[in-house]
Amino acid sequence: GQQLNQSPQSMFIQEGEDVSMNCTSSSIFNTWLWYKQEPGEGPVLLIALYKAGELTSNGRLTAQFGITRKDSFLNISASIPSDVGIYFCAGQSQWNTGNQFYFGTGTSLTVIP
Amino acid sequence: DAGVTQSPTHLIKTRGQQVTLRCSPKSGHDTVSWYQQALGQGPQFIFQYYEEEERQRGNFPDRFSGHQFPNYSSELNVNALLLGDSALYLCASSRRTGVHEQYFGPGTRLTVT
């Protein structure tokens, strides 16, 4: 299946710093979702994007749907210790007649108090 | 509003055995997707059910099968278990039409010995 490339693979930051991560695909997507997963739990949906260029916020989190429709970005402002976890992007192809999502490889975030 | 629920939480099986995992979708959702997540990796799509039929399938062998019931709940069955089947199995629910946001359950941790 399709593989989404997520970067960076891991991040170690100081509390209060801003975080940026991105996800790229070789295919055009019509939906991007961003999830956060903590150990032993299922992914929790953070932000959903449906239009190229769309910028959507959820508290300190902001995500953008790239204008090429092959990438997406997630920013976290003023990080706090509870932001720790693995962040996954997921994309749905425009050619997909169902709603199968392809997942990225994840970005592991560690926040140092 | 109940979210996605899965049972059991943990399961230990022996090679060659069979296992059944269960999922109840979020209220108002009619589509269930199953994912396998190996340690340190992103979720991999197994298959998707709506209207009680398998609609899409990822790159998984026929040992993996499923079922959806009239109340939209679903089961994942895995036959002839292999050591490599050890993983977190995630169920995600969504609406077939309209917004395609997927919400995940907490997962079932399967260990094959």
mmCIF file of C-alpha atoms in Angstrom:
data_model
loop_
_atom_site.group_PDB
_atom_site.id
_atom_site.type_symbol
_atom_site.label_atom_id
_atom_site.label_comp_id
_atom_site.label_asym_id
_atom_site.label_seq_id
_atom_site.Cartn_x
_atom_site.Cartn_y
_atom_site.Cartn_z
ATOM 1 C CA GLY A 1 0.000 0.000 0.000
ATOM 2 C CA GLN A 2 0.936 3.635 -0.021
ATOM 3 C CA GLN A 3 3.457 4.909 2.455
ATOM 4 C CA LEU A 4 3.452 8.411 3.766
ATOM 5 C CA ASN A 5 6.781 9.885 4.763
ATOM 6 C CA GLN A 6 6.714 11.742 8.022
ATOM 7 C CA SER A 7 9.502 13.899 9.362
ATOM 8 C CA PRO A 8 11.190 14.274 11.637
ATOM 9 C CA GLN A 9 11.103 10.739 12.994
ATOM 10 C CA SER A 10 11.632 12.009 16.532
ATOM 11 C CA MET A 11 11.969 15.307 18.346
ATOM 12 C CA PHE A 12 13.322 16.270 21.743
ATOM 13 C CA ILE A 13 12.336 19.792 22.726
ATOM 14 C CA GLN A 14 12.213 22.043 25.749
ATOM 15 C CA GLU A 15 8.870 22.902 27.276
ATOM 16 C CA GLY A 16 7.563 26.124 25.754
ATOM 17 C CA GLU A 17 9.152 25.599 22.349
ATOM 18 C CA ASP A 18 7.175 25.369 19.136
ATOM 19 C CA VAL A 19 7.094 22.130 17.127
ATOM 20 C CA SER A 20 6.751 21.547 13.398
ATOM 21 C CA MET A 21 6.339 18.256 11.591
ATOM 22 C CA ASN A 22 5.259 17.292 8.113
ATOM 23 C CA CYS A 23 3.969 14.467 6.028
ATOM 24 C CA THR A 24 4.478 13.860 2.305
ATOM 25 C CA SER A 25 2.960 11.502 -0.201
ATOM 26 C CA SER A 26 3.658 10.491 -3.776
ATOM 27 C CA SER A 27 -0.088 10.613 -4.456
ATOM 28 C CA ILE A 28 -2.657 13.363 -4.332
ATOM 29 C CA PHE A 29 -4.892 13.179 -1.287
ATOM 30 C CA ASN A 30 -8.282 14.740 -0.719
ATOM 31 C CA THR A 31 -8.336 14.382 3.053
ATOM 32 C CA TRP A 32 -5.635 14.637 5.686
ATOM 33 C CA LEU A 33 -6.053 13.664 9.311
ATOM 34 C CA TRP A 34 -3.632 14.188 12.189
ATOM 35 C CA TYR A 35 -3.616 11.870 15.207
ATOM 36 C CA LYS A 36 -1.799 11.636 18.512
ATOM 37 C CA GLN A 37 -1.117 8.270 20.093
ATOM 38 C CA GLU A 38 0.069 7.607 23.620
ATOM 39 C CA PRO A 39 1.572 4.279 24.740
ATOM 40 C CA GLY A 40 -0.915 1.415 24.863
ATOM 41 C CA GLU A 41 -3.790 3.511 23.524
ATOM 42 C CA GLY A 42 -5.502 4.068 20.209
ATOM 43 C CA PRO A 43 -4.782 7.159 18.103
ATOM 44 C CA VAL A 44 -6.831 10.234 18.994
ATOM 45 C CA LEU A 45 -8.005 12.478 16.168
ATOM 46 C CA LEU A 46 -6.595 15.999 16.489
ATOM 47 C CA ILE A 47 -7.377 17.803 13.239
ATOM 48 C CA ALA A 48 -9.092 16.999 9.929
ATOM 49 C CA LEU A 49 -8.356 18.828 6.652
ATOM 50 C CA TYR A 50 -10.437 18.648 3.472
ATOM 51 C CA LYS A 51 -9.269 21.371 1.083
ATOM 52 C CA ALA A 52 -5.925 22.251 -0.452
ATOM 53 C CA GLY A 53 -4.478 25.243 1.361
ATOM 54 C CA GLU A 54 -6.816 24.812 4.323
ATOM 55 C CA LEU A 55 -5.425 25.929 7.671
ATOM 56 C CA THR A 56 -7.186 24.581 10.762
ATOM 57 C CA SER A 57 -6.469 25.067 14.448
ATOM 58 C CA ASN A 58 -7.345 23.084 17.539
ATOM 59 C CA GLY A 59 -6.084 24.972 20.567
ATOM 60 C CA ARG A 60 -2.291 25.165 20.340
ATOM 61 C CA LEU A 61 -2.288 22.857 17.319
ATOM 62 C CA THR A 62 -2.447 24.129 13.755
ATOM 63 C CA ALA A 63 -2.432 21.958 10.652
ATOM 64 C CA GLN A 64 -2.324 22.808 6.975
ATOM 65 C CA PHE A 65 -3.335 20.937 3.843
ATOM 66 C CA GLY A 66 -0.535 21.526 1.346
ATOM 67 C CA ILE A 67 -1.466 23.280 -1.886
ATOM 68 C CA THR A 68 0.074 20.475 -3.953
ATOM 69 C CA ARG A 69 -2.319 18.097 -2.118
ATOM 70 C CA LYS A 70 0.667 15.805 -1.559
ATOM 71 C CA ASP A 71 1.658 17.092 1.841
ATOM 72 C CA SER A 72 0.429 18.325 5.182
ATOM 73 C CA PHE A 73 1.965 20.093 8.157
ATOM 74 C CA LEU A 74 1.305 20.127 11.885
ATOM 75 C CA ASN A 75 2.523 22.791 14.266
ATOM 76 C CA ILE A 76 2.298 22.796 18.046
ATOM 77 C CA SER A 77 2.900 26.088 19.781
ATOM 78 C CA ALA A 78 4.244 26.539 23.304
ATOM 79 C CA SER A 79 4.681 22.815 23.953
ATOM 80 C CA ILE A 80 3.840 21.340 27.346
ATOM 81 C CA PRO A 81 4.761 17.973 28.899
ATOM 82 C CA SER A 82 1.378 16.427 28.054
ATOM 83 C CA ASP A 83 2.129 16.915 24.337
ATOM 84 C CA VAL A 84 4.407 13.882 24.594
ATOM 85 C CA GLY A 85 3.360 11.079 22.271
ATOM 86 C CA ILE A 86 3.575 9.870 18.708
ATOM 87 C CA TYR A 87 1.922 11.993 16.059
ATOM 88 C CA PHE A 88 0.623 10.320 12.907
ATOM 89 C CA CYS A 89 -0.651 11.788 9.700
ATOM 90 C CA ALA A 90 -3.202 9.882 7.643
ATOM 91 C CA GLY A 91 -4.273 10.601 4.099
ATOM 92 C CA GLN A 92 -7.117 9.500 1.892
ATOM 93 C CA SER A 93 -6.489 9.255 -1.841
ATOM 94 C CA GLN A 94 -8.772 11.090 -4.240
ATOM 95 C CA TRP A 95 -8.961 7.907 -6.292
ATOM 96 C CA ASN A 96 -10.153 5.870 -3.382
ATOM 97 C CA THR A 97 -13.785 4.965 -3.739
ATOM 98 C CA GLY A 98 -13.973 3.931 -0.119
ATOM 99 C CA ASN A 99 -12.488 5.813 2.773
ATOM 100 C CA GLN A 100 -9.317 3.871 3.382
ATOM 101 C CA PHE A 101 -6.656 5.965 5.037
ATOM 102 C CA TYR A 102 -2.902 5.515 4.665
ATOM 103 C CA PHE A 103 -0.781 6.317 7.686
ATOM 104 C CA GLY A 104 2.575 7.944 8.078
ATOM 105 C CA THR A 105 5.464 6.455 9.980
ATOM 106 C CA GLY A 106 4.937 8.744 12.965
ATOM 107 C CA THR A 107 6.838 11.518 14.726
ATOM 108 C CA SER A 108 7.775 10.787 18.320
ATOM 109 C CA LEU A 109 7.694 13.933 20.458
ATOM 110 C CA THR A 110 9.469 14.248 23.801
ATOM 111 C CA VAL A 111 9.025 17.443 25.802
ATOM 112 C CA ILE A 112 11.647 18.174 28.421
ATOM 113 C CA PRO A 113 10.266 20.162 31.373
ATOM 114 C CA ASP B 1 -21.938 9.717 23.365
ATOM 115 C CA ALA B 2 -20.005 6.455 23.472
ATOM 116 C CA GLY B 3 -16.870 6.317 21.425
ATOM 117 C CA VAL B 4 -15.412 3.294 19.697
ATOM 118 C CA THR B 5 -15.085 0.317 22.016
ATOM 119 C CA GLN B 6 -13.008 -2.826 21.545
ATOM 120 C CA SER B 7 -12.718 -6.122 23.372
ATOM 121 C CA PRO B 8 -10.771 -7.758 24.772
ATOM 122 C CA THR B 9 -8.066 -5.347 25.870
ATOM 123 C CA HIS B 10 -5.310 -7.937 25.865
ATOM 124 C CA LEU B 11 -5.056 -11.453 24.538
ATOM 125 C CA ILE B 12 -2.381 -14.122 24.575
ATOM 126 C CA LYS B 13 -2.585 -16.963 22.078
ATOM 127 C CA THR B 14 -0.389 -19.797 20.868
ATOM 128 C CA ARG B 15 0.838 -20.254 17.304
ATOM 129 C CA GLY B 16 -1.729 -22.016 15.153
ATOM 130 C CA GLN B 17 -4.697 -20.927 17.239
ATOM 131 C CA GLN B 18 -7.536 -18.719 16.098
ATOM 132 C CA VAL B 19 -8.646 -15.407 17.603
ATOM 133 C CA THR B 20 -11.704 -13.159 17.388
ATOM 134 C CA LEU B 21 -11.583 -9.468 18.228
ATOM 135 C CA ARG B 22 -14.652 -7.266 18.602
ATOM 136 C CA CYS B 23 -15.480 -3.649 17.908
ATOM 137 C CA SER B 24 -18.468 -1.389 18.456
ATOM 138 C CA PRO B 25 -18.439 1.814 16.400
ATOM 139 C CA LYS B 26 -19.075 5.339 17.591
ATOM 140 C CA SER B 27 -22.733 6.273 17.720
ATOM 141 C CA GLY B 28 -23.961 7.387 14.288
ATOM 142 C CA HIS B 29 -21.166 5.632 12.380
ATOM 143 C CA ASP B 30 -21.845 2.841 9.908
ATOM 144 C CA THR B 31 -18.374 1.960 8.658
ATOM 145 C CA VAL B 32 -15.712 -0.009 10.495
ATOM 146 C CA SER B 33 -12.070 -0.330 9.469
ATOM 147 C CA TRP B 34 -9.502 -2.613 11.061
ATOM 148 C CA TYR B 35 -5.815 -1.847 11.353
ATOM 149 C CA GLN B 36 -2.769 -3.744 12.565
ATOM 150 C CA GLN B 37 -0.094 -1.729 14.330
ATOM 151 C CA ALA B 38 3.246 -3.354 14.974
ATOM 152 C CA LEU B 39 5.501 -1.893 17.631
ATOM 153 C CA GLY B 40 7.073 1.374 16.484
ATOM 154 C CA GLN B 41 5.087 1.581 13.269
ATOM 155 C CA GLY B 42 2.014 3.311 11.947
ATOM 156 C CA PRO B 43 -1.317 1.493 11.603
ATOM 157 C CA GLN B 44 -1.609 -0.747 8.543
ATOM 158 C CA PHE B 45 -5.027 -1.111 6.928
ATOM 159 C CA ILE B 46 -6.483 -4.636 7.035
ATOM 160 C CA PHE B 47 -10.004 -4.176 5.681
ATOM 161 C CA GLN B 48 -13.152 -2.094 5.864
ATOM 162 C CA TYR B 49 -16.789 -3.058 6.323
ATOM 163 C CA TYR B 50 -20.011 -1.266 5.651
ATOM 164 C CA GLU B 51 -23.481 -2.561 4.891
ATOM 165 C CA GLU B 52 -22.280 -5.873 6.362
ATOM 166 C CA GLU B 53 -19.815 -6.531 3.550
ATOM 167 C CA GLU B 54 -16.063 -6.255 3.147
ATOM 168 C CA ARG B 55 -15.558 -3.279 0.842
ATOM 169 C CA GLN B 56 -11.812 -2.757 0.766
ATOM 170 C CA ARG B 57 -8.880 -4.862 1.766
ATOM 171 C CA GLY B 58 -5.247 -4.124 2.431
ATOM 172 C CA ASN B 59 -2.295 -6.400 1.826
ATOM 173 C CA PHE B 60 -3.197 -9.081 4.371
ATOM 174 C CA PRO B 61 -3.620 -12.838 3.781
ATOM 175 C CA ASP B 62 -6.914 -14.681 3.827
ATOM 176 C CA ARG B 63 -6.169 -15.821 7.377
ATOM 177 C CA PHE B 64 -7.572 -12.416 8.290
ATOM 178 C CA SER B 65 -11.322 -12.266 7.920
ATOM 179 C CA GLY B 66 -14.118 -10.219 9.352
ATOM 180 C CA HIS B 67 -17.761 -9.655 9.777
ATOM 181 C CA GLN B 68 -20.107 -6.748 10.321
ATOM 182 C CA PHE B 69 -23.436 -7.113 12.055
ATOM 183 C CA PRO B 70 -26.706 -5.253 11.410
ATOM 184 C CA ASN B 71 -25.991 -2.969 14.397
ATOM 185 C CA TYR B 72 -22.707 -1.963 12.657
ATOM 186 C CA SER B 73 -20.473 -3.719 15.196
ATOM 187 C CA SER B 74 -17.708 -5.822 13.737
ATOM 188 C CA GLU B 75 -15.420 -8.760 14.371
ATOM 189 C CA LEU B 76 -11.916 -9.476 13.165
ATOM 190 C CA ASN B 77 -10.907 -13.132 12.956
ATOM 191 C CA VAL B 78 -7.382 -14.371 12.500
ATOM 192 C CA ASN B 79 -6.755 -18.067 11.817
ATOM 193 C CA ALA B 80 -3.558 -20.104 12.101
ATOM 194 C CA LEU B 81 -1.827 -17.456 14.183
ATOM 195 C CA LEU B 82 1.828 -16.715 13.540
ATOM 196 C CA LEU B 83 4.332 -15.071 15.842
ATOM 197 C CA GLY B 84 4.349 -12.128 13.439
ATOM 198 C CA ASP B 85 0.672 -11.503 14.111
ATOM 199 C CA SER B 86 1.570 -10.098 17.514
ATOM 200 C CA ALA B 87 0.497 -6.459 17.377
ATOM 201 C CA LEU B 88 -2.013 -3.859 18.502
ATOM 202 C CA TYR B 89 -5.228 -4.309 16.530
ATOM 203 C CA LEU B 90 -7.149 -1.117 16.098
ATOM 204 C CA CYS B 91 -10.715 -0.582 15.038
ATOM 205 C CA ALA B 92 -11.774 2.750 13.546
ATOM 206 C CA SER B 93 -15.296 3.875 12.758
ATOM 207 C CA SER B 94 -16.570 6.526 10.376
ATOM 208 C CA ARG B 95 -19.585 7.539 8.323
ATOM 209 C CA ARG B 96 -19.842 6.085 4.831
ATOM 210 C CA THR B 97 -21.067 9.373 3.402
ATOM 211 C CA GLY B 98 -20.198 12.947 4.166
ATOM 212 C CA VAL B 99 -17.258 13.718 6.407
ATOM 213 C CA HIS B 100 -14.829 10.791 6.540
ATOM 214 C CA GLU B 101 -13.170 11.358 9.863
ATOM 215 C CA GLN B 102 -12.078 8.088 11.439
ATOM 216 C CA TYR B 103 -12.180 7.605 15.192
ATOM 217 C CA PHE B 104 -10.176 4.838 16.803
ATOM 218 C CA GLY B 105 -10.876 2.520 19.685
ATOM 219 C CA PRO B 106 -8.285 1.767 22.370
ATOM 220 C CA GLY B 107 -7.121 -1.359 20.569
ATOM 221 C CA THR B 108 -6.596 -4.999 21.440
ATOM 222 C CA ARG B 109 -3.054 -6.069 22.236
ATOM 223 C CA LEU B 110 -2.524 -9.563 20.780
ATOM 224 C CA THR B 111 0.515 -11.571 21.790
ATOM 225 C CA VAL B 112 1.238 -14.822 19.972
ATOM 226 C CA THR B 113 3.678 -17.184 21.694
#
